[in-house]
Short mmCIF file of C-alpha atoms in Angstrom, two decimals:
data_model
loop_
_atom_site.label_atom_id
_atom_site.label_comp_id
_atom_site.label_asym_id
_atom_site.label_seq_id
_atom_site.Cartn_x
_atom_site.Cartn_y
_atom_site.Cartn_z
CA MET A 103 0.00 0.00 0.00
CA PHE A 104 1.31 3.45 -0.84
CA ARG A 105 1.66 5.84 2.10
CA VAL A 106 -0.27 9.08 1.64
CA ILE A 107 1.40 11.99 3.38
CA ALA A 108 -0.16 15.20 4.70
CA ARG A 109 -1.20 18.14 2.54
CA THR A 110 1.06 21.09 1.93
CA GLY A 111 0.45 24.27 -0.04
CA GLY A 112 -2.67 26.24 -0.80
CA PRO A 113 -5.72 25.68 -3.03
CA GLN A 114 -5.43 25.82 -6.77
CA ARG A 115 -7.60 25.09 -9.72
CA ASP A 116 -8.24 21.44 -10.66
CA SER A 117 -5.41 21.35 -13.16
CA VAL A 118 -1.79 20.28 -13.52
CA GLU A 119 -0.32 23.73 -13.05
CA HIS A 120 2.58 25.58 -11.41
CA GLU A 121 4.79 23.76 -8.91
CA GLY A 122 3.14 20.37 -9.51
CA TYR A 123 5.29 19.95 -12.59
CA ALA A 124 8.53 21.18 -11.18
CA GLY A 125 8.71 18.42 -8.60
CA ALA A 126 7.93 15.61 -11.01
CA ARG A 127 10.19 12.70 -10.34
CA SER A 128 12.72 12.17 -13.09
CA PHE A 129 13.48 8.74 -14.50
CA GLY A 130 16.51 8.99 -16.73
CA ALA A 131 18.17 6.46 -18.97
CA ARG A 132 17.94 2.90 -17.70
CA GLU A 133 20.83 0.45 -17.38
CA GLY A 134 22.26 -0.52 -20.71
CA GLY A 135 21.28 2.81 -22.28
CA GLU A 136 17.61 1.91 -22.87
CA ARG A 137 15.40 4.96 -22.34
CA ASP A 138 11.70 4.86 -21.39
CA SER A 139 10.65 1.38 -22.43
CA ALA A 140 6.97 0.72 -23.08
CA GLU A 141 6.53 -0.56 -19.52
CA ASP A 142 8.08 2.42 -17.76
CA LEU A 143 5.35 5.03 -17.84
CA LEU A 144 2.62 3.24 -15.90
CA GLU A 145 5.11 2.29 -13.18
CA ARG A 146 6.15 5.93 -12.87
CA ILE A 147 2.50 6.91 -12.57
CA LEU A 148 1.92 4.27 -9.88
CA ASP A 149 5.13 5.12 -8.04
CA ARG A 150 4.35 5.74 -4.37
CA ASP A 151 5.92 9.20 -4.30
CA ASN A 152 4.02 10.24 -7.43
CA LEU A 153 0.70 9.03 -5.99
CA ASN A 154 1.35 10.73 -2.67
CA ARG A 155 2.12 13.99 -4.44
CA ALA A 156 -1.06 13.60 -6.52
CA TYR A 157 -3.13 13.08 -3.38
CA LYS A 158 -1.66 16.18 -1.73
CA ARG A 159 -2.44 18.21 -4.81
CA VAL A 160 -6.05 16.99 -4.96
CA LYS A 161 -6.54 17.62 -1.25
CA GLY A 162 -5.03 21.09 -1.61
CA ASN A 163 -7.61 21.92 -4.29
CA HIS A 164 -10.48 21.31 -1.83
CA GLY A 165 -12.73 20.06 -4.61
CA ALA A 166 -16.31 18.83 -4.27
CA PRO A 167 -17.18 15.12 -4.02
CA GLY A 168 -17.97 13.08 -7.12
CA ILE A 169 -20.92 10.74 -7.60
CA ASP A 170 -19.85 8.53 -4.67
CA GLY A 171 -20.08 11.43 -2.20
CA MET A 172 -16.56 10.84 -0.85
CA THR A 173 -14.81 14.01 0.33
CA VAL A 174 -11.07 14.62 0.18
CA GLU A 175 -10.93 14.19 3.97
CA GLU A 176 -12.68 10.82 3.77
CA ALA A 177 -10.37 9.64 0.99
CA LEU A 178 -7.31 9.28 3.23
CA PRO A 179 -8.56 6.41 5.43
CA TRP A 180 -10.06 4.76 2.33
CA LEU A 181 -6.72 4.91 0.52
CA LYS A 182 -4.86 3.53 3.53
CA GLU A 183 -7.15 0.51 3.50
CA HIS A 184 -7.63 0.00 -0.23
CA GLY A 185 -4.55 1.67 -1.77
CA ALA A 186 -2.70 -1.55 -2.59
CA ALA A 187 -5.75 -3.10 -4.26
CA LEU A 188 -6.35 0.12 -6.21
CA VAL A 189 -2.80 0.16 -7.56
CA ASN A 190 -2.97 -3.53 -8.51
CA SER A 191 -6.26 -3.09 -10.33
CA ILE A 192 -4.79 -0.22 -12.37
CA ARG A 193 -1.62 -2.17 -13.12
CA GLU A 194 -3.62 -5.22 -14.25
CA GLY A 195 -6.02 -3.16 -16.36
CA ARG A 196 -9.08 -3.99 -14.23
CA TYR A 197 -9.73 -0.52 -12.86
CA LYS A 198 -12.90 1.19 -14.12
CA PRO A 199 -13.27 4.93 -13.50
CA SER A 200 -16.60 6.25 -12.21
CA PRO A 201 -18.75 8.60 -14.31
CA VAL A 202 -18.22 12.27 -13.55
CA ARG A 203 -20.87 14.31 -11.75
CA ARG A 204 -22.23 17.03 -13.99
CA LYS A 205 -22.43 20.52 -12.53
CA GLU A 206 -23.37 23.75 -14.28
CA ILE A 207 -21.85 27.09 -13.29
CA PRO A 208 -22.82 30.47 -14.76
CA LYS A 209 -20.46 32.07 -17.26
CA PRO A 210 -19.27 35.64 -16.65
CA ASP A 211 -21.48 38.52 -17.79
CA GLY A 212 -24.55 36.32 -18.15
CA GLY A 213 -23.15 34.32 -21.06
CA GLY A 214 -25.02 31.10 -20.28
CA VAL A 215 -23.60 28.23 -18.26
CA ARG A 216 -20.40 26.20 -18.30
CA GLN A 217 -20.70 22.48 -17.73
CA LEU A 218 -18.16 20.95 -15.36
CA GLY A 219 -17.55 17.27 -14.84
CA ILE A 220 -16.53 16.44 -11.28
CA PRO A 221 -14.73 13.09 -10.97
CA THR A 222 -14.59 11.19 -7.68
CA VAL A 223 -11.71 12.08 -5.36
CA VAL A 224 -9.96 8.76 -6.15
CA ASP A 225 -10.30 9.37 -9.89
CA ARG A 226 -9.00 12.93 -9.47
CA MET A 227 -5.96 11.55 -7.68
CA ILE A 228 -5.28 9.00 -10.44
CA GLN A 229 -5.77 11.64 -13.14
CA GLN A 230 -3.39 13.95 -11.29
CA ALA A 231 -0.80 11.17 -11.04
CA ILE A 232 -1.09 10.58 -14.80
CA ALA A 233 -0.82 14.30 -15.57
CA GLN A 234 2.29 14.70 -13.39
CA GLN A 235 4.12 12.17 -15.54
CA LEU A 236 2.71 13.19 -18.92
CA GLN A 237 3.40 16.91 -18.51
CA PRO A 238 7.22 16.65 -18.71
CA ILE A 239 6.82 14.46 -21.81
CA PHE A 240 4.57 16.86 -23.73
CA GLU A 241 5.79 20.21 -22.39
CA PRO A 242 8.76 20.44 -24.83
CA GLN A 243 6.31 19.90 -27.72
CA PHE A 244 4.11 22.89 -26.88
CA SER A 245 4.20 26.20 -28.72
CA ASP A 246 5.73 29.31 -27.21
CA GLY A 247 2.41 31.06 -27.81
CA SER A 248 0.53 28.71 -25.47
CA TYR A 249 0.13 29.93 -21.86
CA GLY A 250 -2.73 28.07 -20.22
CA TYR A 251 -2.15 25.30 -17.64
CA ARG A 252 1.60 25.31 -18.13
CA PRO A 253 4.39 25.71 -15.57
CA LYS A 254 5.69 29.25 -14.99
CA ARG A 255 3.15 30.68 -17.44
CA SER A 256 0.13 32.81 -16.70
CA ALA A 257 -2.80 34.71 -18.14
CA GLN A 258 -0.96 37.95 -17.42
CA GLN A 259 1.97 36.83 -19.57
CA ALA A 260 -0.43 35.94 -22.38
CA VAL A 261 -1.95 39.44 -22.31
CA GLN A 262 1.48 41.04 -22.20
CA ARG A 263 2.42 39.00 -25.27
CA VAL A 264 -0.57 40.40 -27.15
CA LYS A 265 0.54 43.91 -26.14
CA ALA A 266 4.07 43.18 -27.40
CA TYR A 267 2.70 42.08 -30.79
CA ALA A 268 0.57 45.24 -30.97
CA GLU A 269 3.69 47.32 -30.37
CA GLU A 270 5.24 45.53 -33.36
CA GLY A 271 2.35 46.65 -35.55
CA TYR A 272 0.04 43.65 -35.21
CA THR A 273 -2.95 45.71 -34.13
CA TYR A 274 -5.78 43.59 -35.53
CA ALA A 275 -6.94 40.54 -33.65
CA VAL A 276 -8.87 37.46 -34.63
CA GLU A 277 -10.74 36.33 -31.54
CA VAL A 278 -11.39 32.62 -31.96
CA ASP A 279 -14.27 31.40 -29.80
CA LEU A 280 -14.63 27.62 -29.66
CA SER A 281 -18.10 26.35 -28.89
CA LYS A 282 -18.03 23.94 -25.89
CA TYR A 283 -14.41 23.09 -26.57
CA PHE A 284 -13.78 20.70 -23.68
CA ASP A 285 -16.97 18.80 -24.51
CA THR A 286 -16.19 18.37 -28.21
CA LEU A 287 -12.64 16.97 -28.37
CA ASN A 288 -12.57 14.13 -30.88
CA HIS A 289 -11.46 11.01 -28.99
CA GLU A 290 -9.92 9.27 -31.99
CA LEU A 291 -7.83 12.30 -32.96
CA LEU A 292 -6.75 12.84 -29.35
CA MET A 293 -5.70 9.21 -28.89
CA ASN A 294 -3.65 9.38 -32.11
CA LEU A 295 -1.87 12.47 -30.81
CA LEU A 296 -1.12 10.77 -27.49
CA ARG A 297 0.30 7.69 -29.23
CA ARG A 298 3.04 9.82 -30.76
CA GLN A 299 4.68 10.13 -27.34
CA ILE A 300 3.15 7.37 -25.19
CA ARG A 301 4.26 3.81 -25.88
CA ASP A 302 2.85 2.18 -22.78
CA LYS A 303 -0.41 0.63 -23.99
CA ARG A 304 -1.70 0.31 -20.42
CA VAL A 305 -1.50 4.08 -19.98
CA MET A 306 -3.28 4.64 -23.27
CA ASP A 307 -6.03 2.24 -22.21
CA LEU A 308 -6.38 4.00 -18.84
CA ILE A 309 -6.69 7.42 -20.48
CA LYS A 310 -9.27 6.05 -22.90
CA LYS A 311 -11.28 4.72 -19.95
CA TYR A 312 -11.35 8.21 -18.47
CA LEU A 313 -12.48 9.70 -21.78
CA LYS A 314 -15.25 7.11 -22.01
CA SER A 315 -16.20 7.04 -18.31
CA GLY A 316 -19.48 8.86 -18.92
CA VAL A 317 -21.43 11.57 -17.15
CA MET A 318 -24.02 11.20 -14.40
CA GLU A 319 -26.92 13.66 -14.68
CA ASN A 320 -29.96 13.45 -12.39
CA GLY A 321 -29.09 9.87 -11.51
CA VAL A 322 -28.85 8.78 -15.16
CA LYS A 323 -25.52 7.78 -16.73
CA ARG A 324 -24.81 9.15 -20.19
CA LYS A 325 -22.03 7.86 -22.42
CA THR A 326 -19.30 10.25 -23.55
CA GLU A 327 -18.37 9.68 -27.19
CA GLU A 328 -16.42 12.94 -27.42
CA GLY A 329 -14.89 15.54 -25.14
CA SER A 330 -12.89 15.59 -21.93
CA PRO A 331 -15.16 17.01 -19.20
CA GLN A 332 -13.80 20.26 -17.78
CA GLY A 333 -13.11 19.81 -14.07
CA GLY A 334 -10.68 16.88 -13.84
CA PRO A 335 -6.90 17.33 -13.39
CA LEU A 336 -6.10 15.53 -16.65
CA SER A 337 -8.51 17.50 -18.83
CA PRO A 338 -6.44 20.74 -19.22
CA LEU A 339 -3.35 18.82 -20.33
CA LEU A 340 -5.32 16.78 -22.88
CA ALA A 341 -6.91 20.00 -24.15
CA ASN A 342 -3.46 21.56 -24.61
CA ILE A 343 -2.18 18.48 -26.44
CA TYR A 344 -5.17 18.66 -28.79
CA LEU A 345 -4.92 22.38 -29.59
CA ASN A 346 -1.14 22.18 -29.92
CA GLU A 347 -1.81 21.02 -33.47
CA PHE A 348 -3.40 24.38 -34.20
CA ASP A 349 -0.58 26.23 -32.42
CA GLN A 350 2.06 24.47 -34.49
CA GLU A 351 0.17 25.09 -37.72
CA MET A 352 0.07 28.82 -36.97
CA GLU A 353 3.82 28.77 -36.23
CA ARG A 354 4.52 27.02 -39.54
CA ARG A 355 2.60 29.76 -41.34
CA GLY A 356 4.47 32.49 -39.47
CA VAL A 357 1.27 33.74 -37.80
CA ARG A 358 1.42 35.55 -34.45
CA MET A 359 -0.83 33.61 -32.07
CA VAL A 360 -1.49 33.72 -28.32
CA ARG A 361 -3.57 31.05 -26.61
CA TYR A 362 -4.66 30.46 -23.04
CA ALA A 363 -6.54 27.13 -22.92
CA ASP A 364 -9.41 27.62 -25.38
CA ASP A 365 -9.10 31.44 -25.46
CA ILE A 366 -7.28 32.18 -28.72
CA VAL A 367 -6.11 35.43 -30.30
CA VAL A 368 -4.42 35.53 -33.72
CA LEU A 369 -2.77 38.83 -34.69
CA ALA A 370 -2.49 40.58 -38.04
CA ARG A 371 -1.28 43.95 -39.36
CA SER A 372 -4.50 44.90 -41.17
CA GLN A 373 -8.23 44.32 -41.04
CA ARG A 374 -8.07 42.57 -44.40
CA ALA A 375 -5.39 40.15 -43.23
CA ALA A 376 -7.33 39.52 -40.02
CA ASN A 377 -10.45 38.64 -42.01
CA ARG A 378 -8.43 36.16 -44.07
CA LEU A 379 -6.97 34.62 -40.90
CA LEU A 380 -10.43 34.22 -39.42
CA GLY A 381 -11.40 32.14 -42.43
CA SER A 382 -8.25 30.00 -42.38
CA CYS A 383 -8.54 29.44 -38.60
CA ARG A 384 -12.12 28.29 -39.05
CA SER A 385 -11.10 25.97 -41.88
CA TYR A 386 -8.33 24.32 -39.86
CA LEU A 387 -10.15 24.05 -36.52
CA GLU A 388 -13.39 22.74 -38.01
CA GLY A 389 -11.89 20.73 -40.85
CA LYS A 390 -8.76 19.22 -39.31
CA LEU A 391 -9.57 19.18 -35.60
CA LYS A 392 -13.35 18.67 -35.88
CA LEU A 393 -14.10 21.52 -33.48
CA ARG A 394 -16.91 24.09 -33.73
CA LEU A 395 -16.43 27.86 -33.86
CA ASN A 396 -18.98 30.17 -32.38
CA GLY A 397 -19.83 32.29 -35.41
CA GLU A 398 -21.25 35.19 -33.41
CA LYS A 399 -18.33 35.52 -30.99
CA SER A 400 -15.45 34.74 -33.37
CA LYS A 401 -14.50 38.01 -35.03
CA ALA A 402 -11.71 40.17 -36.46
CA VAL A 403 -11.37 43.53 -34.67
CA SER A 404 -8.83 46.19 -33.79
CA VAL A 405 -7.07 45.50 -30.49
CA TYR A 406 -8.12 49.02 -29.44
CA SER A 407 -11.79 48.37 -30.15
CA LYS A 408 -14.31 48.09 -27.33
CA ARG A 409 -15.23 44.74 -28.85
CA PHE A 410 -11.78 43.29 -28.23
CA LYS A 411 -11.57 41.29 -25.02
CA PHE A 412 -8.96 38.69 -24.06
CA LEU A 413 -8.98 37.02 -20.64
CA GLY A 414 -10.85 39.99 -19.19
CA PHE A 415 -8.39 42.55 -20.60
CA THR A 416 -8.26 44.93 -23.53
CA LEU A 417 -5.70 47.38 -24.93
CA GLY A 418 -5.69 51.15 -25.10
CA LYS A 419 -3.44 53.70 -26.77
CA ASN A 420 -2.52 57.28 -25.94
CA GLY A 421 0.44 59.61 -26.30
CA ASP A 422 2.48 57.46 -23.93
CA GLY A 423 2.03 54.33 -26.02
CA ILE A 424 0.00 51.13 -25.75
CA HIS A 425 -1.42 50.13 -22.39
CA ILE A 426 -3.15 47.09 -20.94
CA ARG A 427 -6.56 47.88 -19.49
CA VAL A 428 -9.31 45.97 -17.75
CA HIS A 429 -12.22 45.46 -20.11
CA LYS A 430 -15.31 47.49 -19.21
CA SER A 431 -17.41 44.35 -18.74
CA SER A 432 -14.87 42.97 -16.27
CA GLN A 433 -14.93 46.27 -14.37
CA ARG A 434 -18.73 46.26 -14.25
CA LYS A 435 -18.75 42.71 -12.95
CA ALA A 436 -16.28 43.55 -10.17
CA LYS A 437 -18.22 46.63 -9.10
CA ARG A 438 -21.46 44.63 -8.99
CA LYS A 439 -19.72 42.15 -6.70
CA LEU A 440 -18.49 44.94 -4.41
CA LYS A 441 -21.99 46.40 -4.30
CA GLU A 442 -23.37 43.00 -3.35
CA LEU A 443 -20.74 42.49 -0.64
CA THR A 444 -21.52 45.89 0.92
CA ARG A 445 -25.31 45.83 0.67
CA ARG A 446 -26.62 47.50 3.79
CA ASN A 447 -29.37 45.01 4.70
CA GLN A 448 -27.19 41.97 5.46
CA GLY A 449 -26.96 42.63 9.20
CA ARG A 450 -23.28 41.72 9.56
CA ASN A 451 -20.66 43.54 11.58
CA VAL A 452 -18.90 46.13 9.45
CA ARG A 453 -15.51 44.58 10.23
CA ALA A 454 -16.69 41.24 8.81
CA VAL A 455 -17.96 42.97 5.68
CA MET A 456 -14.62 44.78 5.27
CA ALA A 457 -12.81 41.45 5.60
CA SER A 458 -14.96 39.93 2.83
CA VAL A 459 -14.32 42.93 0.59
CA GLU A 460 -10.57 42.66 1.20
CA VAL A 461 -10.53 38.97 0.22
CA PHE A 462 -12.31 39.76 -3.06
CA ILE A 463 -10.21 42.80 -3.95
CA ARG A 464 -6.92 41.04 -3.15
CA GLY A 465 -7.85 38.27 -5.57
CA TRP A 466 -9.06 40.72 -8.21
CA LEU A 467 -5.90 42.85 -8.01
CA GLY A 468 -3.76 39.71 -8.02
CA TYR A 469 -5.13 39.02 -11.48
CA TYR A 470 -5.59 42.51 -12.96
CA TYR A 471 -2.54 44.33 -11.54
CA ILE A 472 -0.84 44.40 -14.95
CA ALA A 473 -3.50 46.81 -16.23
CA LYS A 474 -3.37 50.60 -15.94
CA ILE A 475 -6.31 51.19 -13.63
CA LYS A 476 -5.00 53.71 -11.10
CA ARG A 477 -7.76 56.27 -11.74
CA THR A 478 -10.44 53.56 -11.75
CA LEU A 479 -9.29 52.27 -8.38
CA GLN A 480 -9.19 55.76 -6.93
CA SER A 481 -12.79 56.23 -8.04
CA TRP A 482 -13.79 52.87 -6.56
CA ASP A 483 -11.98 53.76 -3.32
CA LYS A 484 -13.99 56.97 -2.91
CA TRP A 485 -17.23 55.16 -3.75
CA LEU A 486 -16.49 52.22 -1.42
CA ARG A 487 -15.62 54.44 1.54
CA ARG A 488 -18.98 56.14 1.08
CA ARG A 489 -20.65 52.69 0.92
CA PHE A 490 -19.12 51.77 4.26
CA ARG A 491 -20.17 55.06 5.85
CA MET A 492 -23.68 54.36 4.61
CA TYR A 493 -23.46 50.81 6.02
CA ILE A 494 -22.42 52.11 9.44
CA TRP A 495 -25.13 54.83 9.41
CA LYS A 496 -27.73 52.18 8.62
CA GLN A 497 -26.53 50.02 11.50
CA TRP A 498 -26.93 52.89 13.96
CA LYS A 499 -30.65 52.82 13.06
CA LYS A 500 -32.38 54.95 15.73
CA PRO A 501 -31.89 58.74 16.04
CA LYS A 502 -30.81 58.37 19.66
CA THR A 503 -28.02 55.93 18.69
CA ARG A 504 -26.89 58.17 15.82
CA ILE A 505 -26.75 61.26 18.00
CA GLU A 506 -24.81 59.41 20.68
CA ASN A 507 -22.29 57.95 18.23
CA LEU A 508 -21.78 61.24 16.39
CA ARG A 509 -21.05 62.97 19.73
CA LYS A 510 -18.53 60.22 20.62
CA LEU A 511 -16.84 60.92 17.31
CA GLY A 512 -16.41 64.60 18.14
CA VAL A 513 -19.45 66.17 16.47
CA PRO A 514 -20.89 69.12 18.44
CA GLU A 515 -24.18 68.33 20.15
CA GLY A 516 -26.24 70.70 18.02
CA GLN A 517 -25.01 69.19 14.75
CA ALA A 518 -25.28 65.68 16.16
CA CYS A 519 -28.94 66.26 17.01
CA GLN A 520 -29.62 67.85 13.62
CA TRP A 521 -28.08 64.98 11.65
CA GLY A 522 -29.28 62.26 13.99
CA ASN A 523 -32.87 63.29 13.23
CA THR A 524 -32.41 63.96 9.51
CA ARG A 525 -34.85 62.54 7.00
CA LEU A 526 -32.24 62.40 4.23
CA GLY A 527 -31.59 59.03 2.62
CA TYR A 528 -28.68 56.79 3.61
CA TRP A 529 -26.60 57.51 0.50
CA ARG A 530 -26.95 61.29 0.80
CA VAL A 531 -25.99 61.22 4.47
CA ALA A 532 -23.02 58.97 3.68
CA GLY A 533 -21.73 61.61 1.27
CA SER A 534 -22.22 64.51 3.64
CA PRO A 535 -19.34 66.34 5.37
CA ILE A 536 -20.72 65.31 8.76
CA LEU A 537 -19.86 61.63 8.18
CA SER A 538 -16.58 62.20 6.34
CA CYS A 539 -15.43 64.34 9.27
CA SER A 540 -16.63 61.89 11.93
CA ILE A 541 -16.22 58.47 10.34
CA THR A 542 -12.87 59.52 8.92
CA ASP A 543 -10.60 57.54 6.61
CA GLU A 544 -8.38 56.86 9.62
CA LYS A 545 -11.30 55.38 11.57
CA LEU A 546 -12.30 53.25 8.59
CA ALA A 547 -8.73 51.96 8.45
CA GLN A 548 -8.87 51.11 12.15
CA ALA A 549 -12.04 49.12 11.49
CA GLY A 550 -10.25 47.12 8.79
CA TYR A 551 -10.80 49.07 5.57
CA TYR A 552 -8.41 47.79 2.90
CA ASP A 553 -6.39 50.45 1.06
CA PHE A 554 -6.46 48.71 -2.31
CA PRO A 555 -5.09 51.61 -4.42
CA ALA A 556 -1.91 51.44 -2.31
CA GLN A 557 -1.78 47.66 -2.75
CA TYR A 558 -2.13 48.10 -6.51
CA GLU A 559 0.87 50.44 -6.55
CA ARG A 560 2.89 47.93 -4.52
CA LEU A 561 2.05 45.15 -6.95
CA ARG A 562 2.98 47.29 -9.92
CA GLN A 563 6.35 48.18 -8.42
CA LEU A 564 7.00 44.55 -7.49
CA HIS A 565 6.07 42.89 -10.78
CA ILE A 566 6.20 45.43 -13.59
CA SER A 567 9.37 47.11 -14.76
CA ASP A 568 9.18 50.30 -16.75
#
């Protein structure tokens, strides 16, 4: 039985990303100079250290249970008891993955729903173990223009690459939108691509079982004849292997391309050239790779157009040059979230609300810090401080409480009485001098208000060189 060791590290997406690759155990040339025989790969996948590392990664992701209801915490005692039998069943080809549990999550900006497939915890661990050994094999094959689910690569780098191409004169973009990409991968094509690098038939058979494991919806199992359900640790790597064919074709043609998972931008120097590229991209993706383009969302536009959006970003240009900006729709979505978090009827302590806001803004800035949004954040800061003053004023409720609290904050009794009995609405009072001079910025900071414009400046200085 393999020994599963305790979790380390923080939560990440269900993918084979970041440090998970870097620690992959290396098996070099074998005795006699033979390298990676057909039997090697499955044994590397089933190696105790590799399985332990896969379990830690799955546990660190804190994912939801699959169709069996087993949580990541419940998996440890199960693995201690059944680990040896599990490994033997995989080695002997008897293991049968469970169907994934279908879950729908809303897409950003009201763009419908995205279907996730949630494997069981045990299947996630096995998929992760497979991915940890396949990634070093396929990584050298991937294009330099591919950024999604790869070690030491990020969405921010992908956007910065688009900016660099724009600075070279490639200011027209073909936005390629694949319709239900993860659900439409052709299994036969994918297996043929895998066979180029994988010689262990047992591994190929195991991957095929995962592709064909099916989906459970409302208690009914449905076969999967195509696709690799988004949500399992192996799915992002298989998706990259599949679209690498497109990446390499663009490279052979000398086309500037940037891709993050199924978000693709192809760059051109003119609108006419971009229109031609849109047609050739459609021809290759639909003809060669049997994928489907979304005709309404796939388009050729200027990178400075309001219609251009890549990973939540867009580009702008002024006298100082080309700049990365947060797309307006992404800004609107963030502000709606802040408004929801600070709604005044939730009855929570203001410190708790400030803590929730800080968690959201830290994550948002951690993603969007590469954009020039100083003025936007200053505007949000002013608006959010007023929201919190309104929140506090609402919590004081009765005139007597308001008068008492205003006096404690240094407001003269006459003014305190006047404002404590005012009939003005919450928002108007929150913007009045009486609250800005009593519930000062310093007092908001003492209560836990997060100075996010200052954090943005720190991130810019830390990560972006002029």
